XYZ file of C-alpha atoms in Angstrom:
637
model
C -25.585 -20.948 14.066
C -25.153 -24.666 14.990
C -21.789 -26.526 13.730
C -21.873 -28.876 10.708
C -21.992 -32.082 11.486
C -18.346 -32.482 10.425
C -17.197 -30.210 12.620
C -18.252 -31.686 15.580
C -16.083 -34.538 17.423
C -17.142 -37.827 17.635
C -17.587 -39.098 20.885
C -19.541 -42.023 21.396
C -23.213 -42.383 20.803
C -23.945 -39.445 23.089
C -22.285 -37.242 20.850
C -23.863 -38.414 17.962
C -27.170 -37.757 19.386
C -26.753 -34.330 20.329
C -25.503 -33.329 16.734
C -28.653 -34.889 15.404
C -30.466 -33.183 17.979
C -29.043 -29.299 16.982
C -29.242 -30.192 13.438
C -33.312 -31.162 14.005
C -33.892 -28.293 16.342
C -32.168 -25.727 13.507
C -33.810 -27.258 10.833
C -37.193 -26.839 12.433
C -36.315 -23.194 13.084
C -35.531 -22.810 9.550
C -38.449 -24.160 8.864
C -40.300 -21.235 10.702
C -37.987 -18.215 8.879
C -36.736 -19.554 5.369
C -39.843 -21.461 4.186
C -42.407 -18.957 4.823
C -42.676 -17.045 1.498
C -42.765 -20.294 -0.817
C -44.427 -22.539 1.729
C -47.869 -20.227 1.439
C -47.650 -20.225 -2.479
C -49.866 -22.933 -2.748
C -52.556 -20.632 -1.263
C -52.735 -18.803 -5.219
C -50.390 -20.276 -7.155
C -51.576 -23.105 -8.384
C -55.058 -21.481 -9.264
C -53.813 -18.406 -11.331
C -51.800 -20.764 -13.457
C -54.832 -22.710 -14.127
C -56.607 -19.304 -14.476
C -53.978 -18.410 -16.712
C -54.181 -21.547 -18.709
C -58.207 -20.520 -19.127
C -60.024 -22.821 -16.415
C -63.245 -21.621 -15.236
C -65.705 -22.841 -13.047
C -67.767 -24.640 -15.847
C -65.135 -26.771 -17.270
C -61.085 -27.794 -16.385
C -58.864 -29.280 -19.270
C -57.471 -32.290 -18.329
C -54.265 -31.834 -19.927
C -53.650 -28.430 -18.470
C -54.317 -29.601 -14.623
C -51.301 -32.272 -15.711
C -49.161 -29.584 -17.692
C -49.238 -27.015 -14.772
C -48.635 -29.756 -11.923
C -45.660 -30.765 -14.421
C -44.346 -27.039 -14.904
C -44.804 -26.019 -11.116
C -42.668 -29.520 -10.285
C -40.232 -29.344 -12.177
C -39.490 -25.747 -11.249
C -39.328 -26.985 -7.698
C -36.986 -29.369 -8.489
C -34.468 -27.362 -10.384
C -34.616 -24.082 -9.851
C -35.151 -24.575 -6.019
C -33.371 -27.621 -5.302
C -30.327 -28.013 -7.850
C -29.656 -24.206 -8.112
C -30.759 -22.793 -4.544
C -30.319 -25.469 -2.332
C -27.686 -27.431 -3.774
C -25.333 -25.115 -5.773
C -25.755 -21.608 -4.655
C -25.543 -23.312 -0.453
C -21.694 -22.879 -1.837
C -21.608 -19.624 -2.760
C -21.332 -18.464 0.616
C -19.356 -15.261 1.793
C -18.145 -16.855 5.293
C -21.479 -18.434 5.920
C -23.318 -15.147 4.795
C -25.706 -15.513 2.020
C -27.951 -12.905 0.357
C -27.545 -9.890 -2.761
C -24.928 -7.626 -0.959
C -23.107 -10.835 0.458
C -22.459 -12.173 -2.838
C -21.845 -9.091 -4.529
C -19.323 -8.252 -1.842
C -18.074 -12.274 -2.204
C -17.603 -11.053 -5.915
C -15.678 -8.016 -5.147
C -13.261 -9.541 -3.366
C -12.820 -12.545 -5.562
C -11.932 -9.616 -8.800
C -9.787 -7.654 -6.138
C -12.099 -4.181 -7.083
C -15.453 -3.431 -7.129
C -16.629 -2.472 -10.929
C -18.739 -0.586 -12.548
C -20.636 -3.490 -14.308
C -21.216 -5.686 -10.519
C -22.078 -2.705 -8.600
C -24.743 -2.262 -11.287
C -25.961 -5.857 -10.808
C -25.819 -5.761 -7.045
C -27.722 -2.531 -6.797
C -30.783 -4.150 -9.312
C -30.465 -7.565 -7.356
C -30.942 -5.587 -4.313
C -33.434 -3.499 -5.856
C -35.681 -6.171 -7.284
C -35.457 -7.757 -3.899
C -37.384 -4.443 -1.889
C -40.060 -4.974 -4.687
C -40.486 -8.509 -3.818
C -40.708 -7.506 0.021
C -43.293 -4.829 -0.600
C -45.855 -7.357 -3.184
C -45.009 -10.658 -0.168
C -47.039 -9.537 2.547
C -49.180 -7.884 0.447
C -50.349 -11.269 -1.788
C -49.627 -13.668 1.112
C -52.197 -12.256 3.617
C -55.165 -11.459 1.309
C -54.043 -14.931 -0.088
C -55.194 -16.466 3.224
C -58.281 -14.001 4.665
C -59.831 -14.502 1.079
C -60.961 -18.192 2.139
C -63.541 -16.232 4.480
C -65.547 -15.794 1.394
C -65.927 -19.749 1.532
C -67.149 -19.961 4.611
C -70.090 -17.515 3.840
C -70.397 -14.150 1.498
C -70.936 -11.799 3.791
C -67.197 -11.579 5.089
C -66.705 -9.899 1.276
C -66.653 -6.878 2.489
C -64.677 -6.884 5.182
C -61.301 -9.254 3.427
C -59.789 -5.829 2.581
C -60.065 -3.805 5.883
C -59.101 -7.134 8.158
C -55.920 -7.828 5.848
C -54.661 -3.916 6.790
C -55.570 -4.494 10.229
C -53.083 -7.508 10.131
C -50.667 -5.649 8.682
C -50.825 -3.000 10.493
C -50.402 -4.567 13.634
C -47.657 -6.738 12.096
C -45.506 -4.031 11.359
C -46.491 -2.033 14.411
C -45.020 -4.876 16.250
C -41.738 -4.861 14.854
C -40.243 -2.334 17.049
C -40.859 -5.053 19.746
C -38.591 -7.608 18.484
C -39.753 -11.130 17.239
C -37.062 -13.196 19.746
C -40.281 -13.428 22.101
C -42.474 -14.923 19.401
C -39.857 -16.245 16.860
C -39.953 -19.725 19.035
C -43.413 -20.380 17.674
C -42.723 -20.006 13.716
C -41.341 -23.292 13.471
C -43.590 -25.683 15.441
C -46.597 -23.729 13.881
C -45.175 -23.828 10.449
C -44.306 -27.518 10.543
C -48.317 -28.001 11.728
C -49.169 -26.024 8.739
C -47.056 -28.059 6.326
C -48.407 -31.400 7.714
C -51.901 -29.559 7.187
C -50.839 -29.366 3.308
C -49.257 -32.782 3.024
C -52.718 -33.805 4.448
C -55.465 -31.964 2.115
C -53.217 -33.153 -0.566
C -53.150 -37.048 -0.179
C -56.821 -36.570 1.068
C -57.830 -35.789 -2.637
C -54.905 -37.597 -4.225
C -56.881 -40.628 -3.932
C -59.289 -39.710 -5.978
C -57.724 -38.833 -9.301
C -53.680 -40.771 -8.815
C -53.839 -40.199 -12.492
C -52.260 -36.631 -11.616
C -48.972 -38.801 -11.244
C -48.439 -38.453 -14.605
C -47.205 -34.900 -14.328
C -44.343 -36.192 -13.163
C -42.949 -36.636 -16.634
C -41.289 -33.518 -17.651
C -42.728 -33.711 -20.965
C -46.024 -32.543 -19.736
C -44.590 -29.649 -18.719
C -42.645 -29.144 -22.488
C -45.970 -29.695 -24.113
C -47.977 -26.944 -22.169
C -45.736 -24.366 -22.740
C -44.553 -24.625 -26.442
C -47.936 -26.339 -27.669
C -49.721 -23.338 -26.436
C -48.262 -20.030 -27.654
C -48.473 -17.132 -25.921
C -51.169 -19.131 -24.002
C -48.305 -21.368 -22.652
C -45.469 -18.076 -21.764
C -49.039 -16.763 -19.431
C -49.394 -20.426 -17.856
C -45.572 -20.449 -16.779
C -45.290 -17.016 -15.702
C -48.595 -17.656 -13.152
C -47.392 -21.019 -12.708
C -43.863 -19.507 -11.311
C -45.355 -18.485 -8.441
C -44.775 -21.673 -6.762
C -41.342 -20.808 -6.505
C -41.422 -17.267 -5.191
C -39.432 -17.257 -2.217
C -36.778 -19.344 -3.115
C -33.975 -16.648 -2.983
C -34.714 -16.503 1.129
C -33.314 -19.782 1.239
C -29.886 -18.215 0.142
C -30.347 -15.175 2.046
C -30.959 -16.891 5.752
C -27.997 -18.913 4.936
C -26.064 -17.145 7.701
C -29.182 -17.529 10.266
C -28.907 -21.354 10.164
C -26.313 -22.600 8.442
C -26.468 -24.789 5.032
C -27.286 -28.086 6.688
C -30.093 -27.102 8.361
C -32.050 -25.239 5.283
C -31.228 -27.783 2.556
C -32.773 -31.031 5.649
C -35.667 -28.704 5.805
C -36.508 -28.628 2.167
C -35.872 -31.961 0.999
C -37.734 -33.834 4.030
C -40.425 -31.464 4.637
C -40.945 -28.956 2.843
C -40.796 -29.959 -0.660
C -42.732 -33.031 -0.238
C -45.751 -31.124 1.821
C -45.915 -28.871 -1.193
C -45.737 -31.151 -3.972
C -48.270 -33.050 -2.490
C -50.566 -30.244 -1.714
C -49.964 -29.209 -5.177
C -50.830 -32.647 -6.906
C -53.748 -32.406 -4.247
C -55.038 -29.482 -5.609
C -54.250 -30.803 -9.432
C -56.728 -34.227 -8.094
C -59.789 -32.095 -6.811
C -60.044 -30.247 -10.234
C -59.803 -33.492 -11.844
C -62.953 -34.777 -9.999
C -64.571 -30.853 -9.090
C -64.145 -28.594 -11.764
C -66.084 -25.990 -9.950
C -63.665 -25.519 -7.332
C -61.209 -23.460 -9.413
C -62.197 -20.288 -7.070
C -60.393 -21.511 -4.419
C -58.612 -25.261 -4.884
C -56.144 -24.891 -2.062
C -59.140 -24.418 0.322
C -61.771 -26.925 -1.265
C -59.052 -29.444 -0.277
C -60.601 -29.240 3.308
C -63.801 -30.752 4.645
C -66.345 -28.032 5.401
C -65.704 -28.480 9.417
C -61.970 -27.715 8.985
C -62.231 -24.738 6.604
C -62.256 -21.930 9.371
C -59.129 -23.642 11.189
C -57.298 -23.824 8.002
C -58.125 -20.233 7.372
C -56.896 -19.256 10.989
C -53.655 -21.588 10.038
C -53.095 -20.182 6.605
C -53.384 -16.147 8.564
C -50.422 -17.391 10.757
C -48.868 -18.830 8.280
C -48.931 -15.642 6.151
C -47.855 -13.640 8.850
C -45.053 -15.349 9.482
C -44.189 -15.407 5.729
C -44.111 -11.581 6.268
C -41.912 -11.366 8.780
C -39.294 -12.785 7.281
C -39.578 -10.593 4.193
C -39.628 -7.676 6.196
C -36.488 -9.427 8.435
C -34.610 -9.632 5.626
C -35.458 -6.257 4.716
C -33.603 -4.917 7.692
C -30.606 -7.149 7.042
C -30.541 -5.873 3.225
C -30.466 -2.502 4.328
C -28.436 -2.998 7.146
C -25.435 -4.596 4.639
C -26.045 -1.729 2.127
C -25.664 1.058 4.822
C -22.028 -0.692 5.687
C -21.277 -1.042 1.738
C -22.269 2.625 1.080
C -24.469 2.266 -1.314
C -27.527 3.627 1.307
C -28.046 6.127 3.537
C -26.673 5.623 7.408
C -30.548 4.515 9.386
C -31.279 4.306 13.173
C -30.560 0.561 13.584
C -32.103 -1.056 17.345
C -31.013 -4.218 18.602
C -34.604 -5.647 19.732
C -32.280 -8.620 21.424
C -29.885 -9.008 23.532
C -29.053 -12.956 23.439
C -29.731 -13.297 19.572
C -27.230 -11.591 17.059
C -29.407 -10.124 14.184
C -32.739 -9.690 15.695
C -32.785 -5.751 14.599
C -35.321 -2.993 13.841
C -34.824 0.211 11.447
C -38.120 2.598 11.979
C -37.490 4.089 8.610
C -37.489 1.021 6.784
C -40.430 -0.281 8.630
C -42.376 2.972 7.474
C -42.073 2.749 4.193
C -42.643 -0.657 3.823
C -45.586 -0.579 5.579
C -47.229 2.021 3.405
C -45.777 0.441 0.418
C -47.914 -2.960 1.273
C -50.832 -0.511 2.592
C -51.379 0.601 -0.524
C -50.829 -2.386 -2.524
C -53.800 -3.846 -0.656
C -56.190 -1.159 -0.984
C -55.146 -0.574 -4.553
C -55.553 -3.943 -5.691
C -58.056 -5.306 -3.682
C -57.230 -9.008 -4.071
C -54.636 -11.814 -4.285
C -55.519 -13.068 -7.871
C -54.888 -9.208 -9.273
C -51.660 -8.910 -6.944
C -50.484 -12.138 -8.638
C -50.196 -9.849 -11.615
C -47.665 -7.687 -9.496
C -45.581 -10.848 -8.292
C -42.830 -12.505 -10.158
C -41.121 -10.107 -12.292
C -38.522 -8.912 -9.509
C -37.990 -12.576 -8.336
C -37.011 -13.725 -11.483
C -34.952 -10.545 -11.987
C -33.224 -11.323 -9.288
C -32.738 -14.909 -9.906
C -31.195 -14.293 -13.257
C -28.772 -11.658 -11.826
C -28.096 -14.401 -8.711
C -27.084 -16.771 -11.600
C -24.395 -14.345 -14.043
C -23.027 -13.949 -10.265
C -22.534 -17.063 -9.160
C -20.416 -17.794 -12.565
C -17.956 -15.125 -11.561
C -17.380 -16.313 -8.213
C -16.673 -20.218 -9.773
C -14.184 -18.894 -12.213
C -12.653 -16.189 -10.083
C -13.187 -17.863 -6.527
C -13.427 -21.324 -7.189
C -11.006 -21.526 -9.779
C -12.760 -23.594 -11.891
C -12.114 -23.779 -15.446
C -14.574 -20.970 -17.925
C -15.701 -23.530 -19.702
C -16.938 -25.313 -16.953
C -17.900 -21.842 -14.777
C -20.052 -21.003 -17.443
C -21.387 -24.456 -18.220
C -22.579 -24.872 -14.886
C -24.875 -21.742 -14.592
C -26.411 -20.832 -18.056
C -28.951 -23.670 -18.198
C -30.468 -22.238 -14.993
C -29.650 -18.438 -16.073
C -31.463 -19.801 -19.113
C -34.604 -20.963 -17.241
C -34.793 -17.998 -15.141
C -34.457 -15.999 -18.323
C -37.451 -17.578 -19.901
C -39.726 -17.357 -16.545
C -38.396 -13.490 -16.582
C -40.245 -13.021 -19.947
C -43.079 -15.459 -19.016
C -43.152 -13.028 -16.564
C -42.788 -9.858 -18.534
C -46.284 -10.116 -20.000
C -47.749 -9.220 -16.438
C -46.021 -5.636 -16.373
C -49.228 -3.588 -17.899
C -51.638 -5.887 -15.598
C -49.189 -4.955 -12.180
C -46.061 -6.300 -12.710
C -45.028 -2.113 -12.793
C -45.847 -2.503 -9.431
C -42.454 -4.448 -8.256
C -40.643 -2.670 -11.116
C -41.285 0.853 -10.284
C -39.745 -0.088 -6.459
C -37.199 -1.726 -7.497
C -36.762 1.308 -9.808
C -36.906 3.747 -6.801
C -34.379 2.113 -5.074
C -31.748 1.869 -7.203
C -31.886 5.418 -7.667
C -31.631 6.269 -4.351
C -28.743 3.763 -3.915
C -27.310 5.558 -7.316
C -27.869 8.930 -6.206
C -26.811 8.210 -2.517
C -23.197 6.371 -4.142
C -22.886 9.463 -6.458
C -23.241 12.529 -4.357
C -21.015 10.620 -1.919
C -18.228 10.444 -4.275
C -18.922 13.928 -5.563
C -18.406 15.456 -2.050
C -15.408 12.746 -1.656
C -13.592 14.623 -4.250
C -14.437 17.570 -3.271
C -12.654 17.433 -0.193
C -10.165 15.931 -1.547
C -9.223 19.019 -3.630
C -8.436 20.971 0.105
C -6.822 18.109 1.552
C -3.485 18.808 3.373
C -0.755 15.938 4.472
C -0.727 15.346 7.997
C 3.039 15.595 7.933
C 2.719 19.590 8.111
C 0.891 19.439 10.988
C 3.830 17.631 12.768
C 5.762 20.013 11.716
C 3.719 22.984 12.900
C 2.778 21.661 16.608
C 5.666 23.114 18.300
C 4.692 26.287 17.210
C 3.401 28.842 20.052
C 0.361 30.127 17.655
C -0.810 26.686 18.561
C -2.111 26.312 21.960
C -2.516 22.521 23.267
C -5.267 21.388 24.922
C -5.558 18.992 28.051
C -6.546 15.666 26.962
C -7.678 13.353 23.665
C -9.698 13.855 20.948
C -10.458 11.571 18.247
C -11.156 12.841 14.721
C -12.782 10.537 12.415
C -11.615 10.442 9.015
C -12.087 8.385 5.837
C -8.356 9.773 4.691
C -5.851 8.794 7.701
C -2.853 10.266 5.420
C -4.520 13.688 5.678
C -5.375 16.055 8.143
C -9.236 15.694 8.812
C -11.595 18.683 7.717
C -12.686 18.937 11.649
C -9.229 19.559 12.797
C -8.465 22.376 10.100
C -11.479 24.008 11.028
C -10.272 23.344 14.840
C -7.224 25.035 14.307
C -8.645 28.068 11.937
C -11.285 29.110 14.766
C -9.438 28.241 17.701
C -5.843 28.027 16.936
C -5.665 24.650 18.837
C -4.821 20.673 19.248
C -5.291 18.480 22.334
C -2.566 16.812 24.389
C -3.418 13.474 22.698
C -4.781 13.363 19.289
C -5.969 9.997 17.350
C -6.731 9.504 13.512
C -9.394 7.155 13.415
C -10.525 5.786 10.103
C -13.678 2.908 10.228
C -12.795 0.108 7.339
C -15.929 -1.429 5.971
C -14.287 -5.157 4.654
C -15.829 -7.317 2.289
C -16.829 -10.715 4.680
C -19.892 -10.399 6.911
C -17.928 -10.255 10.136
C -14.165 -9.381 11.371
C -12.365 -11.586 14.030
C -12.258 -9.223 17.463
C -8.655 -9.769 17.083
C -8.072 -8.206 13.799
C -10.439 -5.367 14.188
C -7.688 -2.742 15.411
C -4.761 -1.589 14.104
C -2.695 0.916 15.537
C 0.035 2.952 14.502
C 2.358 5.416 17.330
C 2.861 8.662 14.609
C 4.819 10.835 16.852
C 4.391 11.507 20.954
C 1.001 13.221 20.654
C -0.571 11.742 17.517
C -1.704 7.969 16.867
C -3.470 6.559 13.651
C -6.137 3.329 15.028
C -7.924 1.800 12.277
C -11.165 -0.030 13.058
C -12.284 -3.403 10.916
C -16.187 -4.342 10.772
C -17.919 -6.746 8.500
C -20.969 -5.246 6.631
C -23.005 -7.531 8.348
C -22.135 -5.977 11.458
C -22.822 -2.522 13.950
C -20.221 -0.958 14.209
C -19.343 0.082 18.119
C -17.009 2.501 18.055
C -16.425 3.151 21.663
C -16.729 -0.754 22.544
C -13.773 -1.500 19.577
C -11.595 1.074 20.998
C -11.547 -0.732 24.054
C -9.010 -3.223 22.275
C -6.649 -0.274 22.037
C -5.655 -1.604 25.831
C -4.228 -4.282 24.282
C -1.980 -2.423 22.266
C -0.763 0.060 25.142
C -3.117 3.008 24.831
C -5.166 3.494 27.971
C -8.205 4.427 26.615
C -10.587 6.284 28.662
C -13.930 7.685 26.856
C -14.961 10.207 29.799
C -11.470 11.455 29.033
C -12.103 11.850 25.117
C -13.311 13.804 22.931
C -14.528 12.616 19.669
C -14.810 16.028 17.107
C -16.883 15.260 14.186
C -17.390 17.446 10.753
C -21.133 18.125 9.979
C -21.676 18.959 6.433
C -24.141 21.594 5.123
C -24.627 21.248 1.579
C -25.489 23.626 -0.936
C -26.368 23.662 -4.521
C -23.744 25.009 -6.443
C -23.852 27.196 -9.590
C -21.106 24.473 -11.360
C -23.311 21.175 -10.244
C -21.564 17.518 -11.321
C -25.098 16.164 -11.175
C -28.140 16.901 -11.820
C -30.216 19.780 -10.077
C -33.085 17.067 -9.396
C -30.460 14.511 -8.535
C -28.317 17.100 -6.282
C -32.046 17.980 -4.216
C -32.948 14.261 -3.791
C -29.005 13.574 -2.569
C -29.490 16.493 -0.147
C -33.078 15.578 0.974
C -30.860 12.186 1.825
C -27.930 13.271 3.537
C -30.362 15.624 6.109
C -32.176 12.515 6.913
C -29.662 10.107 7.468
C -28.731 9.138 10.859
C -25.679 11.334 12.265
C -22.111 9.671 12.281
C -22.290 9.693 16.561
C -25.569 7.996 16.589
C -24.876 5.640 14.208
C -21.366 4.336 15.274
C -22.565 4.319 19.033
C -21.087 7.213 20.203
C -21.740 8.885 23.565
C -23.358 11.967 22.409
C -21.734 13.723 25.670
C -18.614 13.036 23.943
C -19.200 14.440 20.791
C -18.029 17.997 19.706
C -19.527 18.755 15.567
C -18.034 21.477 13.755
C -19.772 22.192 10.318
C -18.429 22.313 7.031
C -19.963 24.589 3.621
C -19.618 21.780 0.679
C -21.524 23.009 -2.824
C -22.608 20.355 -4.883
């Protein structure tokens, strides 16, 4: 991530140039990541509100092309630009932005996680998979449907071409985008210019569109209408879909970089395209099937379609991108199962790929496509988990400005209920679509906090459990001189999440084979609430006695955690460690139902069905699996 501009020392003009130079060349890479989702809205967005509002090919109301240019900027303007990229740029968790960054942000500023945020950052998070399943999805039939306008026969094959896309975008993953990743911004900023264009190309002929401008156009459609008016603004929302990416890439590029992006490019393509759009129906009733692509002269259509595919694509991968990071942040929070997690790049921190997640997300958007067939009925699916997630981004935010900011209730509270307000009121606009597919988003959203539920649950469950047969390590200090007790040439490391106990694997050690190494370690993994720990407070080390030591090891749950590469520090601190000299002796649960269950029998299944498929602690923490020695533990659930 470049430097702020204040951070860097100012040295002449050549200095001054180079800072403008970073901050251009980041800003155009944002460009590329952040702006994807919201910068191919006006592909639909604008025509299912004014499908919403009742336009047809045979006739356009005047008043609702103005209401719904009104609606779509003024939602632009304050829910993307006051509350994303002006307040919530703040509410970063050292530079990390994102659901499990702020609801970790929030821990720490209350000093304990509770019951009523965990909630809130397991829906945000929740409503946030939904979203990344119905992106893709919408986004890419969005663009392939403008074949149609080049002739009718390519009907038929919209459908199967979209799932070849996908297909091969998701098949590509495992790859790594660092190869291609160059190209999103420079073919991103040609597709913006390309909207900016095909709007002031048809601006001309209607300016009277200006006159959406007034916010009162926007008051008029929605509480003149009825019911009519709550269906306009929940299509119309659409136009901001994406606008929570802008606060999740925060740590990618860095708050300068996102908010230049938006305000002097990608803001003013869209409203222009937009208003473009708003002009063409003004003068061309008739092209309500497909405004964004009647902006374009006949000879440009099939490059704008090829554009608008890219575009779309890209889009995607930075749904499914922040997919990975999502899970990646949960895994370290323990609120989801430990996945396989491969760095596809070795220069670029971040660029990661989880095979599970990519599996399931790929069928999820699969099967959106072929279910629903088209981006005007997957519009019906889109906007009830953004919203969702928007209103639970706002109650957030107020606890970090009283608790974090220090800043006075009054004044907490005052800041963020006129946007929690507004995102409440798009959230019921939005409501109305659940029967028509907004159950879609809902139901995965649904799934997922289960599983994070479940996974949180059964963990603490087993937690106590063990708990219950713990023993202080104390009485093994006082037992080691004793000759039942055979000692063992060299080190082993047991991992524990107790380092005042003796670990489960040693007790079994000693039951079976009645004995200790030379050179023992209690090693305990810390999971902090920032993104990332400083390499020189990520050990801590404690001499117990001659033969034992206690090491504690800090990440960030932004981070993967290295085990053997951390305990390298341990030099440092006068223990010579040598991993071909170590062994690290793991417990490996078995559960079983039990006849007394503290959950659920469904509940207790799915937790198991879990726990056999998450990735094993030596895999997962990076440890040499030559090293590894796994005795197994009986725990009834």
């Amino acid at each position: 991530m470049t430097k702020n501009e204040s951070e860097i020392p100012e040295q002449g003009d050549r200095s001054q140039s180079h800072a403008k130079t970073g901050l251009a060349l980041t800003s155009l890479a944002a460009i590329g990541v952040v702006y994807g989702d919201i910068g191919t809205s006006p592909l639909y967005a604008y025509r299912e509100a004014m499908v919403a509002s009742g336009a047809h090919g045979g006739g356009v109301d005047p008043e609702h092309v103005l209401g719904v240019l009104s609606v779509i900027t003024w939602a632009l303007i304050i829910v993307v630009t006051i509350k994303y990229v002006i307040i919530l740029m703040m509410a970063d968790n050292d530079g990390e932005g994102g659901t499990f960054s702020l609801l970790a942000l929030v821990q720490r500023a209350m000093g304990r996680p509770t019951p009523i945020v965990l909630a809130l950052g397991m829906l945000g998070a929740g409503l946030f998979y939904g979203d990344a399943a119905v992106t893709p999805a919408v986004s890419v039939l969005g663009a392939i449907e403008g074949l149609k306008l080049v002739t009718p026969a390519f009907e038929p094959f919209i459908v199967p071409l979209a799932v070849v896309i996908i297909v091969f975008l998701f098949v590509f993953q495992s790859k790594g985008t660092s190869a291609v990743a160059k190209f999103f911004g420079p073919v991103m900023m040609v597709w913006f210019a390309a909207l900016a264009v095909g709007g002031v190309m048809n601006l001309i002929q209607a300016p009277v569109v200006f006159e959406a401008l007034n916010p009162i156009r926007a008051a008029e459609l929605v509480t003149s209408n009825g019911p009519l008016g709550l269906a306009i603004l929940g299509a119309a929302f659409l136009a901001v879909t994406g606008a929570e990416a802008l606060y999740a890439d925060l740590g990618h590029f860095g708050r300068r970089p996102i908010q230049v992006s938006w305000l002097f490019v990608v803001m003013p393509a869209l409203l222009l395209n937009y208003y473009g759009q708003g002009a063409l129906l003004m003068t061309n009733p008739g092209a309500i099937e497909n405004p964004f692509f009647r902006l374009y002269p006949d000879w440009a259509l099939l490059p704008m379609i090829v554009l608008a595919a890219a575009a779309t694509v890209i889009a995607s991968q930075a749904v499914i991108s922040g997919a990975y990071s999502l899970t990646q942040q949960g895994v370290q929070l323990k609120l989801i199962p430990r996945l396989r997690i491969r760095q596809t790049s070795d220069t670029q921190q971040g660029q990661i790929y989880m095979p599970e997640v990519n599996f399931w997300l790929m069928l999820g958007v699969l099967m959106l496509i072929v279910v629903f067939g088209s981006s005007s009925a997957l519009a019906a699916a889109y906007g009830i988990s953004v919203t969702g997630e928007m209103c639970i981004t706002s109650i957030l935010v107020m606890v970090v400005a009283r608790k974090l900011w220090k800043m006075p209730l009054v004044l907490a509270i005052g800041m963020m209920v006129p946007f929690l307000a507004l995102d409440l009121v798009f959230f019921g606009a939005n409501s109305m679509k659940i029967f028509s597919g907004g159950y879609v988003s809902l139901a995965i959203a649904g799934g997922m906090i289960l599983l994070m539920w479940t996974w949180r649950r059964g963990a603490a469950i087993i937690l106590k459990l063990e708990r219950e047969n713990d023993v202080p390590l104390d009485m093994i200090f006082r037992q080691m001189d004793s000759k039942s007790i055979s000692t063992v040439p060299g080190t082993a490391i047991y991992l524990t999440g107790t380092p005042d106990m003796v670990p489960a694997a040693m007790l079994h050690s000693l039951k079976h084979f009645k004995a200790l190494h030379e050179h023992i370690v209690i090693l305990t993994i810390v999971t902090e609430d920032v993104p990332r720990v400083a390499p020189q407070d990520r050990v801590n080390m404690e001499e117990l006695n001659e033969r034992f030591r206690r090491v504690e090891l800090r990440f960030g749950y932004a981070e993967e955690p290295d085990v053997p590469k951390a305990l390298l520090q341990c030099r440092k601190l006068g223990w010579k460690f040598d991993i071909m000299a170590t062994s690290f002796i793991l417990s490996q649960r078995s559960l079983k139902l039990s006849g007394q269950r503290r959950m659920p029998a469904w509940q207790s299944l799915f937790f198991f069905y879990l726990a056999r498929n998450a990735t094993r602690s030596s895999d997962y923490f990076r440890i040499p699996a030559s090293r590894v020695v796994e005795l197994g533990t009986l725990v009834n659930v």
